[in-house]
Amino acid sequence: MDSHDHRGQPPLLNEEIELSIVLPCLNEAETIAFCVNEASNFLKRSAVRGEVVIGDNGSSDGSQNIARALGARVIDIPIRGYGAALSGAIRASRGKYVVMADSDGSYDLGNLEPFLENLRAGYDLVMGNRFLGGIHPGAMPFKNRYFGNPVLSGIGRLFFNAPSGDFHCGLRGFSRKAFIDLELQTTGMEFASEMVIKSVLRSKAIAEVPTILRPDGRSRPPHLKPWRDGWRHLRFMLLFSPRWLFFYPGVFLLSFGLLGTTALFFTPIQIFGAILDVNSMVYSATAILIGHQSISFAVMARMVAIRFGVFSRHIGLEKLAKVISLEKGILVGLFFLLLGLVGAGYSVMDWRAKDFGVLNPRESLRLVIVSGTSIAMGFQIMSFLFGVLRTEASTPSSCSPAWNTSQNRSTLRLLSTVVDYCALTELWLLLFRTGRWTIFWTY
């Protein structure tokens, strides 16, 4: 029985094998023979030195024996999941190039020449495109064909400028060296997204070729859960794009909040018959704080990712770091903090002038909101800079492209630092906005 620990280092490359065709398998007795035969016939017809490798995820229907009987190598993968099965089998493969597909008979494994030709030409990743090649009737559910795949592929192109019109096509080829360089970590369906995203982020050469999609040959439902797995793909893309998850929303909220707070500080505003006053000003000030927090989180996440080689260097951040030192940033934070304290002192003096009696909120709250927001902003700026300093001190000056377990733990600790910083700041702001201080300053 062939076995391989997919968490370990890959075996030495056998130069005589040019192409490994890798298929994940979990109870595919109905279709595995068809897939193995189709892949094997392609290798024979094309005179390509190759192998068919099955990453079995614990099949209980005899799929392993069927594949072995047809000459495929079966790799037992104990960790469950689409990504785990593929990753383990790919690492156990011996070809210079790898083509991966599903083992349900839906992909045309007899027509892999375009993939191999592009790989031989020097491309690191060759993506199949089912929309260009043709989707047979009944091969893809309506919601996947006209909603799920186009939307997720569009988001992938928008977020990462990925040159792929079918972001989640399961038929794709890549050089084995490029696969090792990518260091893919996910074990589920998002494995497909991780491969494309990291290829773009690490400037791999990507090509796209048409391929067809046939109805699968199984009598049971597929392992894919469209809504659950679609969300996992989207979540993964958002986590790898702090610009769209945090920065752009933060810029919008900060701009909107500054505009609204500044306008409402002087007088109420009437829009389409509705009068915006101090209540609207409170929400505008909240938008300022959330917007600044979101931008800070985007910058912090980007810095951590760059330090650990997930993202490439960012010229804009490097220039900004040269202009804004820790000392300058702390001075800016102190300025906002002191400005807010001055406003708070003025509010108390105004309250004292009225014998500490009941105030008119429409008059008194304007300065209180601005001063309170300024204090919170000053605290946010300084806590963010101290978080950056802690990150720099905790992160090694250089990281090997191949993360080991210790470095993975370091990454998690750094990400926890970012989350802790944001969570503590938001808790402080919540107490600040709703606690005794606000009541004291208002009345």
PDB file of N, CA, C and O in Angstrom, residues 86-157:
ATOM      1  N   LEU A  86      -5.625  16.761  -2.150  1.00  0.00           N
ATOM      2  CA  LEU A  86      -4.828  17.186  -3.289  1.00  0.00           C
ATOM      3  C   LEU A  86      -3.391  17.498  -2.878  1.00  0.00           C
ATOM      4  O   LEU A  86      -2.433  17.075  -3.539  1.00  0.00           O
ATOM      5  N   SER A  87      -3.238  18.247  -1.800  1.00  0.00           N
ATOM      6  CA  SER A  87      -1.901  18.642  -1.373  1.00  0.00           C
ATOM      7  C   SER A  87      -1.032  17.427  -1.073  1.00  0.00           C
ATOM      8  O   SER A  87       0.137  17.349  -1.479  1.00  0.00           O
ATOM      9  N   GLY A  88      -1.603  16.448  -0.366  1.00  0.00           N
ATOM     10  CA  GLY A  88      -0.848  15.252  -0.044  1.00  0.00           C
ATOM     11  C   GLY A  88      -0.451  14.467  -1.280  1.00  0.00           C
ATOM     12  O   GLY A  88       0.688  13.990  -1.403  1.00  0.00           O
ATOM     13  N   ALA A  89      -1.376  14.326  -2.217  1.00  0.00           N
ATOM     14  CA  ALA A  89      -1.078  13.570  -3.432  1.00  0.00           C
ATOM     15  C   ALA A  89      -0.071  14.298  -4.316  1.00  0.00           C
ATOM     16  O   ALA A  89       0.802  13.676  -4.932  1.00  0.00           O
ATOM     17  N   ILE A  90      -0.183  15.616  -4.383  1.00  0.00           N
ATOM     18  CA  ILE A  90       0.755  16.389  -5.204  1.00  0.00           C
ATOM     19  C   ILE A  90       2.165  16.284  -4.646  1.00  0.00           C
ATOM     20  O   ILE A  90       3.143  16.116  -5.386  1.00  0.00           O
ATOM     21  N   ARG A  91       2.281  16.359  -3.340  1.00  0.00           N
ATOM     22  CA  ARG A  91       3.604  16.255  -2.721  1.00  0.00           C
ATOM     23  C   ARG A  91       4.197  14.856  -2.892  1.00  0.00           C
ATOM     24  O   ARG A  91       5.415  14.682  -2.901  1.00  0.00           O
ATOM     25  N   ALA A  92       3.342  13.881  -3.021  1.00  0.00           N
ATOM     26  CA  ALA A  92       3.834  12.510  -3.237  1.00  0.00           C
ATOM     27  C   ALA A  92       4.085  12.210  -4.705  1.00  0.00           C
ATOM     28  O   ALA A  92       4.665  11.171  -5.033  1.00  0.00           O
ATOM     29  N   SER A  93       3.661  13.093  -5.587  1.00  0.00           N
ATOM     30  CA  SER A  93       3.835  12.852  -7.009  1.00  0.00           C
ATOM     31  C   SER A  93       5.298  13.025  -7.398  1.00  0.00           C
ATOM     32  O   SER A  93       6.101  13.589  -6.653  1.00  0.00           O
ATOM     33  N   ARG A  94       5.638  12.547  -8.606  1.00  0.00           N
ATOM     34  CA  ARG A  94       7.033  12.546  -9.023  1.00  0.00           C
ATOM     35  C   ARG A  94       7.262  13.277 -10.339  1.00  0.00           C
ATOM     36  O   ARG A  94       8.380  13.303 -10.857  1.00  0.00           O
ATOM     37  N   GLY A  95       6.235  13.880 -10.885  1.00  0.00           N
ATOM     38  CA  GLY A  95       6.364  14.555 -12.165  1.00  0.00           C
ATOM     39  C   GLY A  95       6.899  15.969 -12.033  1.00  0.00           C
ATOM     40  O   GLY A  95       6.753  16.626 -10.998  1.00  0.00           O
ATOM     41  N   LYS A  96       7.489  16.445 -13.120  1.00  0.00           N
ATOM     42  CA  LYS A  96       7.940  17.837 -13.172  1.00  0.00           C
ATOM     43  C   LYS A  96       6.746  18.773 -13.206  1.00  0.00           C
ATOM     44  O   LYS A  96       6.780  19.869 -12.643  1.00  0.00           O
ATOM     45  N   TYR A  97       5.694  18.328 -13.879  1.00  0.00           N
ATOM     46  CA  TYR A  97       4.452  19.102 -13.957  1.00  0.00           C
ATOM     47  C   TYR A  97       3.318  18.283 -13.347  1.00  0.00           C
ATOM     48  O   TYR A  97       3.368  17.049 -13.315  1.00  0.00           O
ATOM     49  N   VAL A  98       2.293  18.994 -12.902  1.00  0.00           N
ATOM     50  CA  VAL A  98       1.127  18.349 -12.294  1.00  0.00           C
ATOM     51  C   VAL A  98      -0.134  18.929 -12.914  1.00  0.00           C
ATOM     52  O   VAL A  98      -0.241  20.152 -13.104  1.00  0.00           O
ATOM     53  N   VAL A  99      -1.058  18.069 -13.263  1.00  0.00           N
ATOM     54  CA  VAL A  99      -2.412  18.492 -13.640  1.00  0.00           C
ATOM     55  C   VAL A  99      -3.366  17.877 -12.629  1.00  0.00           C
ATOM     56  O   VAL A  99      -3.330  16.661 -12.399  1.00  0.00           O
ATOM     57  N   MET A 100      -4.179  18.708 -11.999  1.00  0.00           N
ATOM     58  CA  MET A 100      -5.148  18.214 -11.024  1.00  0.00           C
ATOM     59  C   MET A 100      -6.558  18.364 -11.583  1.00  0.00           C
ATOM     60  O   MET A 100      -6.840  19.251 -12.383  1.00  0.00           O
ATOM     61  N   ALA A 101      -7.415  17.453 -11.181  1.00  0.00           N
ATOM     62  CA  ALA A 101      -8.811  17.483 -11.635  1.00  0.00           C
ATOM     63  C   ALA A 101      -9.651  16.760 -10.592  1.00  0.00           C
ATOM     64  O   ALA A 101      -9.137  16.299  -9.566  1.00  0.00           O
ATOM     65  N   ASP A 102     -10.951  16.664 -10.842  1.00  0.00           N
ATOM     66  CA  ASP A 102     -11.837  15.905  -9.964  1.00  0.00           C
ATOM     67  C   ASP A 102     -11.941  14.473 -10.496  1.00  0.00           C
ATOM     68  O   ASP A 102     -11.687  14.209 -11.670  1.00  0.00           O
ATOM     69  N   SER A 103     -12.334  13.583  -9.611  1.00  0.00           N
ATOM     70  CA  SER A 103     -12.441  12.175 -10.011  1.00  0.00           C
ATOM     71  C   SER A 103     -13.898  11.759 -10.196  1.00  0.00           C
ATOM     72  O   SER A 103     -14.258  10.609  -9.948  1.00  0.00           O
ATOM     73  N   ASP A 104     -14.731  12.694 -10.643  1.00  0.00           N
ATOM     74  CA  ASP A 104     -16.142  12.388 -10.857  1.00  0.00           C
ATOM     75  C   ASP A 104     -16.498  12.269 -12.337  1.00  0.00           C
ATOM     76  O   ASP A 104     -17.670  12.111 -12.688  1.00  0.00           O
ATOM     77  N   GLY A 105     -15.491  12.376 -13.214  1.00  0.00           N
ATOM     78  CA  GLY A 105     -15.732  12.237 -14.642  1.00  0.00           C
ATOM     79  C   GLY A 105     -16.204  13.505 -15.324  1.00  0.00           C
ATOM     80  O   GLY A 105     -16.531  13.467 -16.520  1.00  0.00           O
ATOM     81  N   SER A 106     -16.228  14.627 -14.632  1.00  0.00           N
ATOM     82  CA  SER A 106     -16.759  15.856 -15.221  1.00  0.00           C
ATOM     83  C   SER A 106     -15.740  16.578 -16.101  1.00  0.00           C
ATOM     84  O   SER A 106     -16.121  17.346 -16.989  1.00  0.00           O
ATOM     85  N   TYR A 107     -14.441  16.346 -15.872  1.00  0.00           N
ATOM     86  CA  TYR A 107     -13.415  17.024 -16.668  1.00  0.00           C
ATOM     87  C   TYR A 107     -12.853  16.093 -17.731  1.00  0.00           C
ATOM     88  O   TYR A 107     -12.756  14.873 -17.539  1.00  0.00           O
ATOM     89  N   ASP A 108     -12.442  16.684 -18.846  1.00  0.00           N
ATOM     90  CA  ASP A 108     -11.938  15.926 -19.981  1.00  0.00           C
ATOM     91  C   ASP A 108     -10.439  15.670 -19.791  1.00  0.00           C
ATOM     92  O   ASP A 108      -9.596  16.499 -20.164  1.00  0.00           O
ATOM     93  N   LEU A 109     -10.101  14.534 -19.201  1.00  0.00           N
ATOM     94  CA  LEU A 109      -8.706  14.196 -18.958  1.00  0.00           C
ATOM     95  C   LEU A 109      -8.017  13.628 -20.199  1.00  0.00           C
ATOM     96  O   LEU A 109      -6.822  13.355 -20.174  1.00  0.00           O
ATOM     97  N   GLY A 110      -8.739  13.499 -21.268  1.00  0.00           N
ATOM     98  CA  GLY A 110      -8.149  13.035 -22.513  1.00  0.00           C
ATOM     99  C   GLY A 110      -7.651  14.171 -23.384  1.00  0.00           C
ATOM    100  O   GLY A 110      -7.090  13.935 -24.462  1.00  0.00           O
ATOM    101  N   ASN A 111      -7.847  15.399 -22.938  1.00  0.00           N
ATOM    102  CA  ASN A 111      -7.427  16.561 -23.728  1.00  0.00           C
ATOM    103  C   ASN A 111      -6.638  17.524 -22.839  1.00  0.00           C
ATOM    104  O   ASN A 111      -7.075  18.634 -22.554  1.00  0.00           O
ATOM    105  N   LEU A 112      -5.480  17.067 -22.432  1.00  0.00           N
ATOM    106  CA  LEU A 112      -4.637  17.884 -21.545  1.00  0.00           C
ATOM    107  C   LEU A 112      -3.467  18.539 -22.286  1.00  0.00           C
ATOM    108  O   LEU A 112      -2.608  19.161 -21.651  1.00  0.00           O
ATOM    109  N   GLU A 113      -3.423  18.397 -23.620  1.00  0.00           N
ATOM    110  CA  GLU A 113      -2.317  18.996 -24.373  1.00  0.00           C
ATOM    111  C   GLU A 113      -2.163  20.492 -24.141  1.00  0.00           C
ATOM    112  O   GLU A 113      -1.036  20.976 -23.963  1.00  0.00           O
ATOM    113  N   PRO A 114      -3.249  21.290 -24.132  1.00  0.00           N
ATOM    114  CA  PRO A 114      -3.057  22.739 -23.922  1.00  0.00           C
ATOM    115  C   PRO A 114      -2.408  23.057 -22.572  1.00  0.00           C
ATOM    116  O   PRO A 114      -1.615  24.004 -22.475  1.00  0.00           O
ATOM    117  N   PHE A 115      -2.733  22.286 -21.568  1.00  0.00           N
ATOM    118  CA  PHE A 115      -2.125  22.512 -20.256  1.00  0.00           C
ATOM    119  C   PHE A 115      -0.627  22.199 -20.307  1.00  0.00           C
ATOM    120  O   PHE A 115       0.208  22.994 -19.847  1.00  0.00           O
ATOM    121  N   LEU A 116      -0.290  21.058 -20.873  1.00  0.00           N
ATOM    122  CA  LEU A 116       1.112  20.639 -20.910  1.00  0.00           C
ATOM    123  C   LEU A 116       1.942  21.563 -21.793  1.00  0.00           C
ATOM    124  O   LEU A 116       3.091  21.897 -21.458  1.00  0.00           O
ATOM    125  N   GLU A 117       1.373  22.009 -22.906  1.00  0.00           N
ATOM    126  CA  GLU A 117       2.105  22.913 -23.796  1.00  0.00           C
ATOM    127  C   GLU A 117       2.449  24.222 -23.093  1.00  0.00           C
ATOM    128  O   GLU A 117       3.570  24.744 -23.233  1.00  0.00           O
ATOM    129  N   ASN A 118       1.508  24.773 -22.357  1.00  0.00           N
ATOM    130  CA  ASN A 118       1.775  26.025 -21.640  1.00  0.00           C
ATOM    131  C   ASN A 118       2.774  25.829 -20.504  1.00  0.00           C
ATOM    132  O   ASN A 118       3.586  26.710 -20.217  1.00  0.00           O
ATOM    133  N   LEU A 119       2.699  24.690 -19.840  1.00  0.00           N
ATOM    134  CA  LEU A 119       3.660  24.413 -18.776  1.00  0.00           C
ATOM    135  C   LEU A 119       5.065  24.264 -19.359  1.00  0.00           C
ATOM    136  O   LEU A 119       6.043  24.778 -18.791  1.00  0.00           O
ATOM    137  N   ARG A 120       5.171  23.595 -20.483  1.00  0.00           N
ATOM    138  CA  ARG A 120       6.474  23.463 -21.139  1.00  0.00           C
ATOM    139  C   ARG A 120       7.000  24.818 -21.602  1.00  0.00           C
ATOM    140  O   ARG A 120       8.214  25.044 -21.663  1.00  0.00           O
ATOM    141  N   ALA A 121       6.072  25.735 -21.917  1.00  0.00           N
ATOM    142  CA  ALA A 121       6.471  27.072 -22.373  1.00  0.00           C
ATOM    143  C   ALA A 121       6.945  27.956 -21.224  1.00  0.00           C
ATOM    144  O   ALA A 121       7.408  29.076 -21.473  1.00  0.00           O
ATOM    145  N   GLY A 122       6.798  27.487 -19.983  1.00  0.00           N
ATOM    146  CA  GLY A 122       7.333  28.245 -18.860  1.00  0.00           C
ATOM    147  C   GLY A 122       6.307  28.821 -17.906  1.00  0.00           C
ATOM    148  O   GLY A 122       6.687  29.480 -16.923  1.00  0.00           O
ATOM    149  N   TYR A 123       5.015  28.581 -18.155  1.00  0.00           N
ATOM    150  CA  TYR A 123       4.004  29.095 -17.239  1.00  0.00           C
ATOM    151  C   TYR A 123       4.012  28.283 -15.940  1.00  0.00           C
ATOM    152  O   TYR A 123       4.195  27.065 -15.952  1.00  0.00           O
ATOM    153  N   ASP A 124       3.811  28.982 -14.830  1.00  0.00           N
ATOM    154  CA  ASP A 124       3.788  28.318 -13.525  1.00  0.00           C
ATOM    155  C   ASP A 124       2.434  27.696 -13.220  1.00  0.00           C
ATOM    156  O   ASP A 124       2.352  26.658 -12.568  1.00  0.00           O
ATOM    157  N   LEU A 125       1.364  28.368 -13.662  1.00  0.00           N
ATOM    158  CA  LEU A 125       0.000  27.897 -13.406  1.00  0.00           C
ATOM    159  C   LEU A 125      -0.819  28.055 -14.673  1.00  0.00           C
ATOM    160  O   LEU A 125      -0.840  29.134 -15.280  1.00  0.00           O
ATOM    161  N   VAL A 126      -1.501  26.985 -15.077  1.00  0.00           N
ATOM    162  CA  VAL A 126      -2.368  27.016 -16.259  1.00  0.00           C
ATOM    163  C   VAL A 126      -3.783  26.676 -15.799  1.00  0.00           C
ATOM    164  O   VAL A 126      -4.055  25.557 -15.361  1.00  0.00           O
ATOM    165  N   MET A 127      -4.658  27.657 -15.887  1.00  0.00           N
ATOM    166  CA  MET A 127      -6.038  27.496 -15.422  1.00  0.00           C
ATOM    167  C   MET A 127      -6.950  27.058 -16.562  1.00  0.00           C
ATOM    168  O   MET A 127      -6.847  27.552 -17.689  1.00  0.00           O
ATOM    169  N   GLY A 128      -7.858  26.136 -16.276  1.00  0.00           N
ATOM    170  CA  GLY A 128      -8.901  25.808 -17.219  1.00  0.00           C
ATOM    171  C   GLY A 128     -10.036  26.817 -17.115  1.00  0.00           C
ATOM    172  O   GLY A 128     -10.257  27.418 -16.056  1.00  0.00           O
ATOM    173  N   ASN A 129     -10.738  27.047 -18.207  1.00  0.00           N
ATOM    174  CA  ASN A 129     -11.897  27.945 -18.202  1.00  0.00           C
ATOM    175  C   ASN A 129     -13.071  27.210 -18.832  1.00  0.00           C
ATOM    176  O   ASN A 129     -13.115  26.996 -20.043  1.00  0.00           O
ATOM    177  N   ARG A 130     -14.028  26.836 -17.985  1.00  0.00           N
ATOM    178  CA  ARG A 130     -15.178  26.072 -18.445  1.00  0.00           C
ATOM    179  C   ARG A 130     -16.142  26.927 -19.248  1.00  0.00           C
ATOM    180  O   ARG A 130     -16.876  26.410 -20.104  1.00  0.00           O
ATOM    181  N   PHE A 131     -16.162  28.220 -18.983  1.00  0.00           N
ATOM    182  CA  PHE A 131     -17.075  29.102 -19.706  1.00  0.00           C
ATOM    183  C   PHE A 131     -16.602  29.326 -21.138  1.00  0.00           C
ATOM    184  O   PHE A 131     -17.411  29.579 -22.028  1.00  0.00           O
ATOM    185  N   LEU A 132     -15.297  29.254 -21.359  1.00  0.00           N
ATOM    186  CA  LEU A 132     -14.765  29.363 -22.717  1.00  0.00           C
ATOM    187  C   LEU A 132     -14.850  28.037 -23.462  1.00  0.00           C
ATOM    188  O   LEU A 132     -15.106  28.008 -24.668  1.00  0.00           O
ATOM    189  N   GLY A 133     -14.612  26.944 -22.761  1.00  0.00           N
ATOM    190  CA  GLY A 133     -14.593  25.639 -23.419  1.00  0.00           C
ATOM    191  C   GLY A 133     -15.964  25.046 -23.657  1.00  0.00           C
ATOM    192  O   GLY A 133     -16.166  24.284 -24.605  1.00  0.00           O
ATOM    193  N   GLY A 134     -16.919  25.360 -22.798  1.00  0.00           N
ATOM    194  CA  GLY A 134     -18.270  24.851 -22.976  1.00  0.00           C
ATOM    195  C   GLY A 134     -18.741  24.014 -21.794  1.00  0.00           C
ATOM    196  O   GLY A 134     -18.017  23.107 -21.346  1.00  0.00           O
ATOM    197  N   ILE A 135     -19.905  24.336 -21.297  1.00  0.00           N
ATOM    198  CA  ILE A 135     -20.506  23.607 -20.178  1.00  0.00           C
ATOM    199  C   ILE A 135     -21.691  22.805 -20.722  1.00  0.00           C
ATOM    200  O   ILE A 135     -22.664  23.381 -21.213  1.00  0.00           O
ATOM    201  N   HIS A 136     -21.590  21.498 -20.643  1.00  0.00           N
ATOM    202  CA  HIS A 136     -22.645  20.638 -21.171  1.00  0.00           C
ATOM    203  C   HIS A 136     -23.931  20.795 -20.350  1.00  0.00           C
ATOM    204  O   HIS A 136     -23.872  21.112 -19.150  1.00  0.00           O
ATOM    205  N   PRO A 137     -25.084  20.580 -20.968  1.00  0.00           N
ATOM    206  CA  PRO A 137     -26.355  20.666 -20.227  1.00  0.00           C
ATOM    207  C   PRO A 137     -26.353  19.763 -18.998  1.00  0.00           C
ATOM    208  O   PRO A 137     -25.974  18.586 -19.077  1.00  0.00           O
ATOM    209  N   GLY A 138     -26.743  20.326 -17.865  1.00  0.00           N
ATOM    210  CA  GLY A 138     -26.821  19.577 -16.624  1.00  0.00           C
ATOM    211  C   GLY A 138     -25.509  19.410 -15.894  1.00  0.00           C
ATOM    212  O   GLY A 138     -25.463  18.776 -14.837  1.00  0.00           O
ATOM    213  N   ALA A 139     -24.425  20.005 -16.439  1.00  0.00           N
ATOM    214  CA  ALA A 139     -23.110  19.825 -15.815  1.00  0.00           C
ATOM    215  C   ALA A 139     -22.888  20.764 -14.641  1.00  0.00           C
ATOM    216  O   ALA A 139     -22.101  20.454 -13.739  1.00  0.00           O
ATOM    217  N   MET A 140     -23.554  21.911 -14.643  1.00  0.00           N
ATOM    218  CA  MET A 140     -23.359  22.889 -13.567  1.00  0.00           C
ATOM    219  C   MET A 140     -24.709  23.472 -13.169  1.00  0.00           C
ATOM    220  O   MET A 140     -25.476  23.912 -14.034  1.00  0.00           O
ATOM    221  N   PRO A 141     -25.042  23.488 -11.871  1.00  0.00           N
ATOM    222  CA  PRO A 141     -26.316  24.055 -11.441  1.00  0.00           C
ATOM    223  C   PRO A 141     -26.464  25.511 -11.860  1.00  0.00           C
ATOM    224  O   PRO A 141     -25.474  26.241 -12.008  1.00  0.00           O
ATOM    225  N   PHE A 142     -27.701  25.932 -12.032  1.00  0.00           N
ATOM    226  CA  PHE A 142     -27.987  27.284 -12.502  1.00  0.00           C
ATOM    227  C   PHE A 142     -27.339  28.330 -11.615  1.00  0.00           C
ATOM    228  O   PHE A 142     -26.705  29.276 -12.103  1.00  0.00           O
ATOM    229  N   LYS A 143     -27.477  28.186 -10.284  1.00  0.00           N
ATOM    230  CA  LYS A 143     -26.954  29.206  -9.369  1.00  0.00           C
ATOM    231  C   LYS A 143     -25.429  29.271  -9.403  1.00  0.00           C
ATOM    232  O   LYS A 143     -24.842  30.336  -9.202  1.00  0.00           O
ATOM    233  N   ASN A 144     -24.791  28.139  -9.668  1.00  0.00           N
ATOM    234  CA  ASN A 144     -23.330  28.147  -9.775  1.00  0.00           C
ATOM    235  C   ASN A 144     -22.872  28.783 -11.086  1.00  0.00           C
ATOM    236  O   ASN A 144     -21.884  29.531 -11.108  1.00  0.00           O
ATOM    237  N   ARG A 145     -23.595  28.475 -12.162  1.00  0.00           N
ATOM    238  CA  ARG A 145     -23.176  28.927 -13.493  1.00  0.00           C
ATOM    239  C   ARG A 145     -23.418  30.419 -13.701  1.00  0.00           C
ATOM    240  O   ARG A 145     -22.578  31.106 -14.303  1.00  0.00           O
ATOM    241  N   TYR A 146     -24.548  30.920 -13.213  1.00  0.00           N
ATOM    242  CA  TYR A 146     -24.915  32.300 -13.507  1.00  0.00           C
ATOM    243  C   TYR A 146     -24.778  33.242 -12.312  1.00  0.00           C
ATOM    244  O   TYR A 146     -24.930  34.452 -12.474  1.00  0.00           O
ATOM    245  N   PHE A 147     -24.475  32.707 -11.155  1.00  0.00           N
ATOM    246  CA  PHE A 147     -24.321  33.568  -9.987  1.00  0.00           C
ATOM    247  C   PHE A 147     -23.007  33.296  -9.249  1.00  0.00           C
ATOM    248  O   PHE A 147     -22.123  34.153  -9.185  1.00  0.00           O
ATOM    249  N   GLY A 148     -22.875  32.094  -8.697  1.00  0.00           N
ATOM    250  CA  GLY A 148     -21.738  31.807  -7.824  1.00  0.00           C
ATOM    251  C   GLY A 148     -20.390  31.976  -8.480  1.00  0.00           C
ATOM    252  O   GLY A 148     -19.552  32.781  -8.049  1.00  0.00           O
ATOM    253  N   ASN A 149     -20.142  31.229  -9.576  1.00  0.00           N
ATOM    254  CA  ASN A 149     -18.841  31.293 -10.232  1.00  0.00           C
ATOM    255  C   ASN A 149     -18.534  32.652 -10.855  1.00  0.00           C
ATOM    256  O   ASN A 149     -17.440  33.179 -10.670  1.00  0.00           O
ATOM    257  N   PRO A 150     -19.469  33.275 -11.598  1.00  0.00           N
ATOM    258  CA  PRO A 150     -19.161  34.600 -12.156  1.00  0.00           C
ATOM    259  C   PRO A 150     -18.879  35.648 -11.089  1.00  0.00           C
ATOM    260  O   PRO A 150     -17.970  36.465 -11.246  1.00  0.00           O
ATOM    261  N   VAL A 151     -19.651  35.629  -9.991  1.00  0.00           N
ATOM    262  CA  VAL A 151     -19.438  36.632  -8.936  1.00  0.00           C
ATOM    263  C   VAL A 151     -18.094  36.429  -8.260  1.00  0.00           C
ATOM    264  O   VAL A 151     -17.310  37.375  -8.087  1.00  0.00           O
ATOM    265  N   LEU A 152     -17.792  35.198  -7.863  1.00  0.00           N
ATOM    266  CA  LEU A 152     -16.536  34.940  -7.178  1.00  0.00           C
ATOM    267  C   LEU A 152     -15.339  35.169  -8.111  1.00  0.00           C
ATOM    268  O   LEU A 152     -14.300  35.699  -7.676  1.00  0.00           O
ATOM    269  N   SER A 153     -15.463  34.798  -9.365  1.00  0.00           N
ATOM    270  CA  SER A 153     -14.377  35.056 -10.316  1.00  0.00           C
ATOM    271  C   SER A 153     -14.188  36.554 -10.526  1.00  0.00           C
ATOM    272  O   SER A 153     -13.051  37.040 -10.623  1.00  0.00           O
ATOM    273  N   GLY A 154     -15.293  37.289 -10.590  1.00  0.00           N
ATOM    274  CA  GLY A 154     -15.204  38.745 -10.732  1.00  0.00           C
ATOM    275  C   GLY A 154     -14.536  39.385  -9.526  1.00  0.00           C
ATOM    276  O   GLY A 154     -13.709  40.297  -9.668  1.00  0.00           O
ATOM    277  N   ILE A 155     -14.883  38.910  -8.337  1.00  0.00           N
ATOM    278  CA  ILE A 155     -14.249  39.434  -7.127  1.00  0.00           C
ATOM    279  C   ILE A 155     -12.754  39.122  -7.136  1.00  0.00           C
ATOM    280  O   ILE A 155     -11.924  39.960  -6.760  1.00  0.00           O
ATOM    281  N   GLY A 156     -12.403  37.919  -7.573  1.00  0.00           N
ATOM    282  CA  GLY A 156     -10.995  37.551  -7.648  1.00  0.00           C
ATOM    283  C   GLY A 156     -10.218  38.446  -8.596  1.00  0.00           C
ATOM    284  O   GLY A 156      -9.088  38.862  -8.302  1.00  0.00           O
ATOM    285  N   ARG A 157     -10.825  38.766  -9.748  1.00  0.00           N
ATOM    286  CA  ARG A 157     -10.154  39.659 -10.697  1.00  0.00           C
ATOM    287  C   ARG A 157     -10.059  41.075 -10.139  1.00  0.00           C
ATOM    288  O   ARG A 157      -9.044  41.761 -10.325  1.00  0.00           O
TER     289      ARG A 157
END
